[in-house]
PDB file of C-alpha atoms in Angstrom:
ATOM      1  CA  GLU J   1     134.819 104.971 159.785  1.00 76.00           C
ATOM      2  CA  PRO J   2     134.351 107.483 157.066  1.00 79.00           C
ATOM      3  CA  GLU J   3     133.561 110.831 158.431  1.00 92.00           C
ATOM      4  CA  VAL J   4     132.458 114.554 157.218  1.00 96.00           C
ATOM      5  CA  THR J   5     135.478 116.881 157.438  1.00 96.00           C
ATOM      6  CA  GLN J   6     135.235 120.644 157.737  1.00 97.00           C
ATOM      7  CA  THR J   7     137.783 123.335 157.373  1.00 96.00           C
ATOM      8  CA  PRO J   8     138.704 125.670 158.891  1.00 96.00           C
ATOM      9  CA  SER J   9     137.831 124.668 162.350  1.00 96.00           C
ATOM     10  CA  HIS J  10     137.518 128.512 163.327  1.00 97.00           C
ATOM     11  CA  GLN J  11     137.164 131.554 161.183  1.00 97.00           C
ATOM     12  CA  VAL J  12     137.206 135.082 162.449  1.00 97.00           C
ATOM     13  CA  THR J  13     136.259 137.847 160.126  1.00 97.00           C
ATOM     14  CA  GLN J  14     135.194 141.258 159.987  1.00 97.00           C
ATOM     15  CA  MET J  15     131.699 142.513 159.167  1.00 97.00           C
ATOM     16  CA  GLY J  16     130.996 142.793 155.452  1.00 97.00           C
ATOM     17  CA  GLN J  17     133.719 140.438 154.352  1.00 97.00           C
ATOM     18  CA  GLU J  18     133.046 137.116 152.551  1.00 97.00           C
ATOM     19  CA  VAL J  19     133.871 133.918 153.985  1.00 97.00           C
ATOM     20  CA  ILE J  20     133.909 130.557 152.525  1.00 97.00           C
ATOM     21  CA  LEU J  21     133.230 127.464 154.505  1.00 97.00           C
ATOM     22  CA  ARG J  22     134.470 123.994 153.359  1.00 97.00           C
ATOM     23  CA  CYS J  23     133.311 120.579 153.737  1.00 97.00           C
ATOM     24  CA  VAL J  24     134.276 116.958 152.356  1.00 96.00           C
ATOM     25  CA  PRO J  25     131.380 114.814 152.799  1.00 95.00           C
ATOM     26  CA  ILE J  26     131.514 111.003 152.917  1.00 93.00           C
ATOM     27  CA  SER J  27     132.624 109.834 149.817  1.00 89.00           C
ATOM     28  CA  ASN J  28     129.629 107.759 148.805  1.00 87.00           C
ATOM     29  CA  HIS J  29     126.973 109.942 150.115  1.00 91.00           C
ATOM     30  CA  LEU J  30     124.795 112.043 147.708  1.00 88.00           C
ATOM     31  CA  TYR J  31     122.735 114.402 149.829  1.00 91.00           C
ATOM     32  CA  PHE J  32     124.753 117.447 151.640  1.00 93.00           C
ATOM     33  CA  TYR J  33     123.331 119.733 153.966  1.00 94.00           C
ATOM     34  CA  TRP J  34     124.336 122.981 155.962  1.00 97.00           C
ATOM     35  CA  TYR J  35     123.230 123.595 159.429  1.00 97.00           C
ATOM     36  CA  ARG J  36     124.223 126.275 161.933  1.00 97.00           C
ATOM     37  CA  GLN J  37     123.977 126.798 165.749  1.00 97.00           C
ATOM     38  CA  ILE J  38     124.218 129.923 167.374  1.00 96.00           C
ATOM     39  CA  LEU J  39     125.425 129.735 170.808  1.00 93.00           C
ATOM     40  CA  GLY J  40     123.053 128.463 173.150  1.00 90.00           C
ATOM     41  CA  GLN J  41     120.382 127.892 170.619  1.00 93.00           C
ATOM     42  CA  LYS J  42     118.932 125.001 168.565  1.00 93.00           C
ATOM     43  CA  VAL J  43     120.663 123.492 165.502  1.00 95.00           C
ATOM     44  CA  GLU J  44     119.017 125.068 162.562  1.00 96.00           C
ATOM     45  CA  PHE J  45     118.578 123.983 158.979  1.00 95.00           C
ATOM     46  CA  LEU J  46     120.118 126.278 156.181  1.00 97.00           C
ATOM     47  CA  VAL J  47     120.051 124.340 152.805  1.00 96.00           C
ATOM     48  CA  SER J  48     120.085 120.899 151.459  1.00 93.00           C
ATOM     49  CA  PHE J  49     121.890 119.946 148.098  1.00 92.00           C
ATOM     50  CA  TYR J  50     121.271 117.043 145.861  1.00 90.00           C
ATOM     51  CA  ASN J  51     122.599 116.422 142.161  1.00 87.00           C
ATOM     52  CA  ASN J  52     124.368 119.636 142.005  1.00 88.00           C
ATOM     53  CA  GLU J  53     121.329 121.942 142.949  1.00 91.00           C
ATOM     54  CA  ILE J  54     119.514 123.110 146.018  1.00 94.00           C
ATOM     55  CA  SER J  55     116.612 120.796 147.022  1.00 91.00           C
ATOM     56  CA  GLU J  56     115.627 122.756 150.154  1.00 91.00           C
ATOM     57  CA  LYS J  57     116.411 125.807 151.999  1.00 93.00           C
ATOM     58  CA  SER J  58     115.278 127.836 155.149  1.00 93.00           C
ATOM     59  CA  GLU J  59     114.131 131.243 155.351  1.00 93.00           C
ATOM     60  CA  ILE J  60     117.782 131.996 156.971  1.00 94.00           C
ATOM     61  CA  PHE J  61     119.555 130.771 153.706  1.00 96.00           C
ATOM     62  CA  ASP J  62     118.839 134.443 151.982  1.00 93.00           C
ATOM     63  CA  ASP J  63     120.612 136.038 149.188  1.00 93.00           C
ATOM     64  CA  GLN J  64     123.808 136.364 151.252  1.00 95.00           C
ATOM     65  CA  PHE J  65     124.257 132.730 151.278  1.00 97.00           C
ATOM     66  CA  SER J  66     125.271 130.502 148.524  1.00 97.00           C
ATOM     67  CA  VAL J  67     126.231 126.661 148.293  1.00 96.00           C
ATOM     68  CA  GLU J  68     128.552 125.172 145.531  1.00 93.00           C
ATOM     69  CA  ARG J  69     129.966 121.780 144.908  1.00 91.00           C
ATOM     70  CA  PRO J  70     133.077 122.786 142.822  1.00 84.00           C
ATOM     71  CA  ASP J  71     134.690 119.314 142.232  1.00 85.00           C
ATOM     72  CA  GLY J  72     133.753 115.578 143.021  1.00 76.00           C
ATOM     73  CA  SER J  73     134.620 116.185 146.788  1.00 85.00           C
ATOM     74  CA  ASN J  74     134.189 119.613 148.209  1.00 92.00           C
ATOM     75  CA  PHE J  75     130.878 121.198 149.214  1.00 95.00           C
ATOM     76  CA  THR J  76     131.117 124.913 150.158  1.00 97.00           C
ATOM     77  CA  LEU J  77     129.043 127.556 151.996  1.00 97.00           C
ATOM     78  CA  LYS J  78     129.778 131.208 150.954  1.00 97.00           C
ATOM     79  CA  ILE J  79     128.399 133.948 152.931  1.00 97.00           C
ATOM     80  CA  ARG J  80     128.865 137.088 150.775  1.00 95.00           C
ATOM     81  CA  SER J  81     128.855 139.835 153.271  1.00 94.00           C
ATOM     82  CA  THR J  82     128.893 138.740 156.775  1.00 96.00           C
ATOM     83  CA  LYS J  83     126.977 140.259 159.537  1.00 96.00           C
ATOM     84  CA  LEU J  84     127.346 140.358 163.228  1.00 97.00           C
ATOM     85  CA  GLU J  85     124.419 137.759 163.613  1.00 96.00           C
ATOM     86  CA  ASP J  86     126.065 135.164 161.375  1.00 97.00           C
ATOM     87  CA  SER J  87     128.367 134.448 163.948  1.00 97.00           C
ATOM     88  CA  ALA J  88     127.622 130.768 164.754  1.00 97.00           C
ATOM     89  CA  MET J  89     128.889 127.138 164.674  1.00 97.00           C
ATOM     90  CA  TYR J  90     128.393 125.846 161.090  1.00 98.00           C
ATOM     91  CA  PHE J  91     127.861 122.354 160.635  1.00 98.00           C
ATOM     92  CA  CYS J  92     128.065 120.179 157.156  1.00 97.00           C
ATOM     93  CA  ALA J  93     126.241 117.169 157.090  1.00 95.00           C
ATOM     94  CA  SER J  94     125.906 114.418 154.507  1.00 93.00           C
ATOM     95  CA  SER J  95     123.562 111.220 154.125  1.00 89.00           C
ATOM     96  CA  ALA J  96     123.518 108.312 151.813  1.00 86.00           C
ATOM     97  CA  GLY J  97     119.945 108.923 150.541  1.00 75.00           C
ATOM     98  CA  GLY J  98     117.476 111.771 150.975  1.00 67.00           C
ATOM     99  CA  ALA J  99     114.428 109.672 151.786  1.00 66.00           C
ATOM    100  CA  VAL J 100     112.727 109.989 155.133  1.00 62.00           C
ATOM    101  CA  GLY J 101     114.586 108.346 158.046  1.00 66.00           C
ATOM    102  CA  GLU J 102     118.003 108.788 156.358  1.00 77.00           C
ATOM    103  CA  LYS J 103     120.571 109.339 159.096  1.00 84.00           C
ATOM    104  CA  LEU J 104     122.880 112.503 158.963  1.00 89.00           C
ATOM    105  CA  PHE J 105     126.466 112.418 159.547  1.00 93.00           C
ATOM    106  CA  PHE J 106     127.991 115.749 160.694  1.00 95.00           C
ATOM    107  CA  GLY J 107     131.325 117.182 160.480  1.00 97.00           C
ATOM    108  CA  SER J 108     133.010 118.930 163.394  1.00 96.00           C
ATOM    109  CA  GLY J 109     131.951 122.415 162.514  1.00 97.00           C
ATOM    110  CA  THR J 110     133.444 125.723 161.643  1.00 98.00           C
ATOM    111  CA  GLN J 111     133.055 128.448 164.256  1.00 97.00           C
ATOM    112  CA  LEU J 112     132.664 131.480 162.616  1.00 98.00           C
ATOM    113  CA  SER J 113     133.123 134.719 164.700  1.00 97.00           C
ATOM    114  CA  VAL J 114     132.271 137.953 162.798  1.00 97.00           C
ATOM    115  CA  LEU J 115     133.572 141.244 164.565  1.00 96.00           C
TER     116      LEU J 115
ATOM    117  CA  ARG B   1     103.600 126.032 168.279  1.00 59.00           C
ATOM    118  CA  LYS B   2     107.291 124.854 167.768  1.00 68.00           C
ATOM    119  CA  GLU B   3     107.832 121.923 165.456  1.00 87.00           C
ATOM    120  CA  VAL B   4     109.779 120.029 168.095  1.00 93.00           C
ATOM    121  CA  GLU B   5     109.807 121.047 171.579  1.00 94.00           C
ATOM    122  CA  GLN B   6     112.074 119.636 174.547  1.00 95.00           C
ATOM    123  CA  ASP B   7     112.516 120.584 178.204  1.00 93.00           C
ATOM    124  CA  PRO B   8     116.003 122.021 178.124  1.00 93.00           C
ATOM    125  CA  GLY B   9     116.663 120.897 181.747  1.00 92.00           C
ATOM    126  CA  PRO B  10     119.415 120.580 182.946  1.00 95.00           C
ATOM    127  CA  PHE B  11     118.701 117.267 184.481  1.00 96.00           C
ATOM    128  CA  ASN B  12     120.985 116.598 187.276  1.00 97.00           C
ATOM    129  CA  VAL B  13     121.196 113.061 188.338  1.00 97.00           C
ATOM    130  CA  PRO B  14     123.678 110.909 190.092  1.00 97.00           C
ATOM    131  CA  GLU B  15     125.384 107.944 188.560  1.00 98.00           C
ATOM    132  CA  GLY B  16     123.370 104.646 188.414  1.00 98.00           C
ATOM    133  CA  ALA B  17     120.126 106.720 188.081  1.00 97.00           C
ATOM    134  CA  THR B  18     117.548 106.174 185.681  1.00 98.00           C
ATOM    135  CA  VAL B  19     116.561 109.241 183.789  1.00 97.00           C
ATOM    136  CA  ALA B  20     113.931 109.956 180.989  1.00 96.00           C
ATOM    137  CA  PHE B  21     113.390 112.656 178.578  1.00 94.00           C
ATOM    138  CA  ASN B  22     110.235 113.361 176.472  1.00 95.00           C
ATOM    139  CA  CYS B  23     110.085 115.531 173.234  1.00 96.00           C
ATOM    140  CA  THR B  24     106.836 116.620 171.454  1.00 95.00           C
ATOM    141  CA  TYR B  25     106.209 117.414 167.775  1.00 93.00           C
ATOM    142  CA  SER B  26     103.549 119.458 166.098  1.00 91.00           C
ATOM    143  CA  ASN B  27     103.184 117.776 162.709  1.00 87.00           C
ATOM    144  CA  SER B  28     101.154 114.796 162.861  1.00 87.00           C
ATOM    145  CA  ALA B  29     102.381 113.610 159.509  1.00 86.00           C
ATOM    146  CA  SER B  30     106.013 113.467 160.675  1.00 86.00           C
ATOM    147  CA  GLN B  31     107.567 110.157 159.773  1.00 82.00           C
ATOM    148  CA  SER B  32     110.911 109.484 161.060  1.00 87.00           C
ATOM    149  CA  PHE B  33     112.400 110.226 164.358  1.00 92.00           C
ATOM    150  CA  PHE B  34     115.765 110.231 166.190  1.00 93.00           C
ATOM    151  CA  TRP B  35     117.798 111.089 169.040  1.00 96.00           C
ATOM    152  CA  TYR B  36     121.290 112.644 168.729  1.00 96.00           C
ATOM    153  CA  ARG B  37     123.733 113.428 171.306  1.00 97.00           C
ATOM    154  CA  GLN B  38     125.598 116.722 171.355  1.00 97.00           C
ATOM    155  CA  ASP B  39     128.815 117.284 173.677  1.00 96.00           C
ATOM    156  CA  CYS B  40     129.782 120.935 174.467  1.00 92.00           C
ATOM    157  CA  ARG B  41     130.812 122.862 171.197  1.00 86.00           C
ATOM    158  CA  LYS B  42     130.784 119.462 169.321  1.00 94.00           C
ATOM    159  CA  GLU B  43     128.797 118.328 166.384  1.00 95.00           C
ATOM    160  CA  PRO B  44     125.761 116.100 166.953  1.00 95.00           C
ATOM    161  CA  LYS B  45     126.019 112.457 166.710  1.00 94.00           C
ATOM    162  CA  LEU B  46     123.311 109.965 166.077  1.00 92.00           C
ATOM    163  CA  LEU B  47     122.319 108.051 169.011  1.00 95.00           C
ATOM    164  CA  MET B  48     119.464 105.959 167.881  1.00 93.00           C
ATOM    165  CA  SER B  49     116.614 105.833 165.542  1.00 90.00           C
ATOM    166  CA  VAL B  50     113.111 105.658 167.183  1.00 91.00           C
ATOM    167  CA  TYR B  51     110.975 102.973 165.532  1.00 83.00           C
ATOM    168  CA  SER B  52     107.086 102.790 165.988  1.00 85.00           C
ATOM    169  CA  SER B  53     107.317  99.593 168.133  1.00 86.00           C
ATOM    170  CA  GLY B  54     109.976 101.091 170.337  1.00 87.00           C
ATOM    171  CA  ASN B  55     113.729 100.141 170.267  1.00 92.00           C
ATOM    172  CA  GLU B  56     116.605  99.414 172.799  1.00 94.00           C
ATOM    173  CA  ASP B  57     120.381  99.847 172.494  1.00 94.00           C
ATOM    174  CA  GLY B  58     122.105  98.769 175.651  1.00 96.00           C
ATOM    175  CA  ARG B  59     121.126 101.146 178.447  1.00 97.00           C
ATOM    176  CA  PHE B  60     119.069 103.345 176.006  1.00 97.00           C
ATOM    177  CA  THR B  61     115.504 102.828 175.199  1.00 97.00           C
ATOM    178  CA  ALA B  62     113.509 105.024 172.971  1.00 96.00           C
ATOM    179  CA  GLN B  63     109.510 105.156 172.445  1.00 95.00           C
ATOM    180  CA  LEU B  64     107.276 106.714 169.925  1.00 95.00           C
ATOM    181  CA  ASN B  65     103.717 107.645 170.955  1.00 94.00           C
ATOM    182  CA  ARG B  66     101.915 108.764 167.628  1.00 92.00           C
ATOM    183  CA  ALA B  67      98.648 109.492 169.222  1.00 93.00           C
ATOM    184  CA  SER B  68     100.181 112.039 171.585  1.00 94.00           C
ATOM    185  CA  GLN B  69     102.908 113.198 169.506  1.00 94.00           C
ATOM    186  CA  TYR B  70     105.936 112.565 171.353  1.00 93.00           C
ATOM    187  CA  ILE B  71     109.053 110.435 171.719  1.00 96.00           C
ATOM    188  CA  SER B  72     110.973 109.440 174.626  1.00 96.00           C
ATOM    189  CA  LEU B  73     114.466 108.465 175.605  1.00 97.00           C
ATOM    190  CA  LEU B  74     115.267 106.416 178.609  1.00 97.00           C
ATOM    191  CA  ILE B  75     118.643 106.150 180.173  1.00 98.00           C
ATOM    192  CA  ARG B  76     119.292 103.448 182.715  1.00 98.00           C
ATOM    193  CA  ASP B  77     122.157 102.823 184.789  1.00 98.00           C
ATOM    194  CA  SER B  78     123.688 106.391 183.981  1.00 98.00           C
ATOM    195  CA  LYS B  79     127.238 107.081 183.484  1.00 98.00           C
ATOM    196  CA  LEU B  80     129.420 110.242 183.981  1.00 98.00           C
ATOM    197  CA  SER B  81     130.088 109.803 180.337  1.00 97.00           C
ATOM    198  CA  ASP B  82     126.228 110.199 179.468  1.00 98.00           C
ATOM    199  CA  SER B  83     126.400 113.752 180.510  1.00 98.00           C
ATOM    200  CA  ALA B  84     125.650 115.913 177.316  1.00 98.00           C
ATOM    201  CA  THR B  85     122.807 117.533 175.331  1.00 97.00           C
ATOM    202  CA  TYR B  86     120.299 115.333 173.978  1.00 98.00           C
ATOM    203  CA  LEU B  87     118.610 116.297 170.722  1.00 97.00           C
ATOM    204  CA  CYS B  88     115.183 115.331 169.185  1.00 96.00           C
ATOM    205  CA  VAL B  89     115.282 115.230 165.691  1.00 93.00           C
ATOM    206  CA  VAL B  90     112.054 114.726 163.592  1.00 91.00           C
ATOM    207  CA  ASN B  91     111.374 114.638 159.882  1.00 85.00           C
ATOM    208  CA  PRO B  92     108.123 116.589 159.610  1.00 75.00           C
ATOM    209  CA  GLY B  93     105.638 115.377 157.126  1.00 67.00           C
ATOM    210  CA  GLY B  94     106.033 116.709 153.553  1.00 67.00           C
ATOM    211  CA  SER B  95     109.949 117.458 153.961  1.00 71.00           C
ATOM    212  CA  TYR B  96     112.912 115.491 154.089  1.00 72.00           C
ATOM    213  CA  ILE B  97     114.732 117.856 156.194  1.00 82.00           C
ATOM    214  CA  PRO B  98     115.534 116.739 159.857  1.00 86.00           C
ATOM    215  CA  THR B  99     114.392 119.414 162.290  1.00 90.00           C
ATOM    216  CA  PHE B 100     116.255 119.635 165.586  1.00 94.00           C
ATOM    217  CA  GLY B 101     114.692 120.335 169.044  1.00 95.00           C
ATOM    218  CA  ARG B 102     116.586 122.646 171.230  1.00 95.00           C
ATOM    219  CA  GLY B 103     117.872 119.581 173.294  1.00 96.00           C
ATOM    220  CA  THR B 104     117.787 118.545 176.983  1.00 97.00           C
ATOM    221  CA  SER B 105     120.916 118.786 179.039  1.00 97.00           C
ATOM    222  CA  LEU B 106     122.019 116.070 181.157  1.00 98.00           C
ATOM    223  CA  ILE B 107     124.561 116.139 183.922  1.00 97.00           C
ATOM    224  CA  VAL B 108     125.458 112.996 185.594  1.00 98.00           C
ATOM    225  CA  HIS B 109     127.423 113.544 188.876  1.00 96.00           C
ATOM    226  CA  PRO B 110     129.618 111.009 191.085  1.00 95.00           C
TER     227      PRO B 110
END
C-alpha cells in the first residue's frame, strides 16, 4: 500500500536554529498538508499546498515557517529560527484531491525537540 | 465554542463491551466527517468516514446527527487492540481543511 514517508523521525535542535522537515507524499496525490501535535494536545493544521503554492494556512504558520516542493517528490517544511514552543510531532499528509470529503493519509511524523 | 469537541475520557471498558463516543461540531455548514484512530505517538489513521445515513464497518458504526450537530462512533465487542485515541475530524463549512478534535482515549482491559 502506498504511504507518506517522513524524515527524519526525530530531530533535536538548539533554539534559534533552522530545521527542515522532509516528506514524500503518495505519488499520485495532489494536495499536501502539514499538521503538528504538541504532546498531549490535539492535531493542529499548519498549511496546505496545491499546484506549487500555499492554498490555506493557519495562524500558527507565521513568517518563521515556509513550505516548498523542490522537486516532483519531496515536500518540505522549514522553520527558520526555532523556538522552544515549536517542540512537537510534525505530520505530513497528502490527499488525492482537495474536495470536501477527501481522506488524508499521514506520514509517521517527525518528532522535533527544541532545546 | 471550540470547532470540534470531544470528551477526552479515558473510557475504561472490559473486553467484549460496547462503547460509544460522541463528538460535537460548531459549524452547521460542515460537510464531511471522519473518525480517525491514533495510537500513542503515532500518526492518525482513517478509521471511517461518516455518512448522513450512518454507516457500519464490522464492529464499528458511525452516525451523523445534523440537527444536533454531532457525530458518534459505536464499537461493539471491544478488543484489547481497540485501545487507542479516537479522533473526530470535521471539514468546517467554507474550508477544505480537516479540523481535528482533541480525541477520546479508549482503554480496553482483559
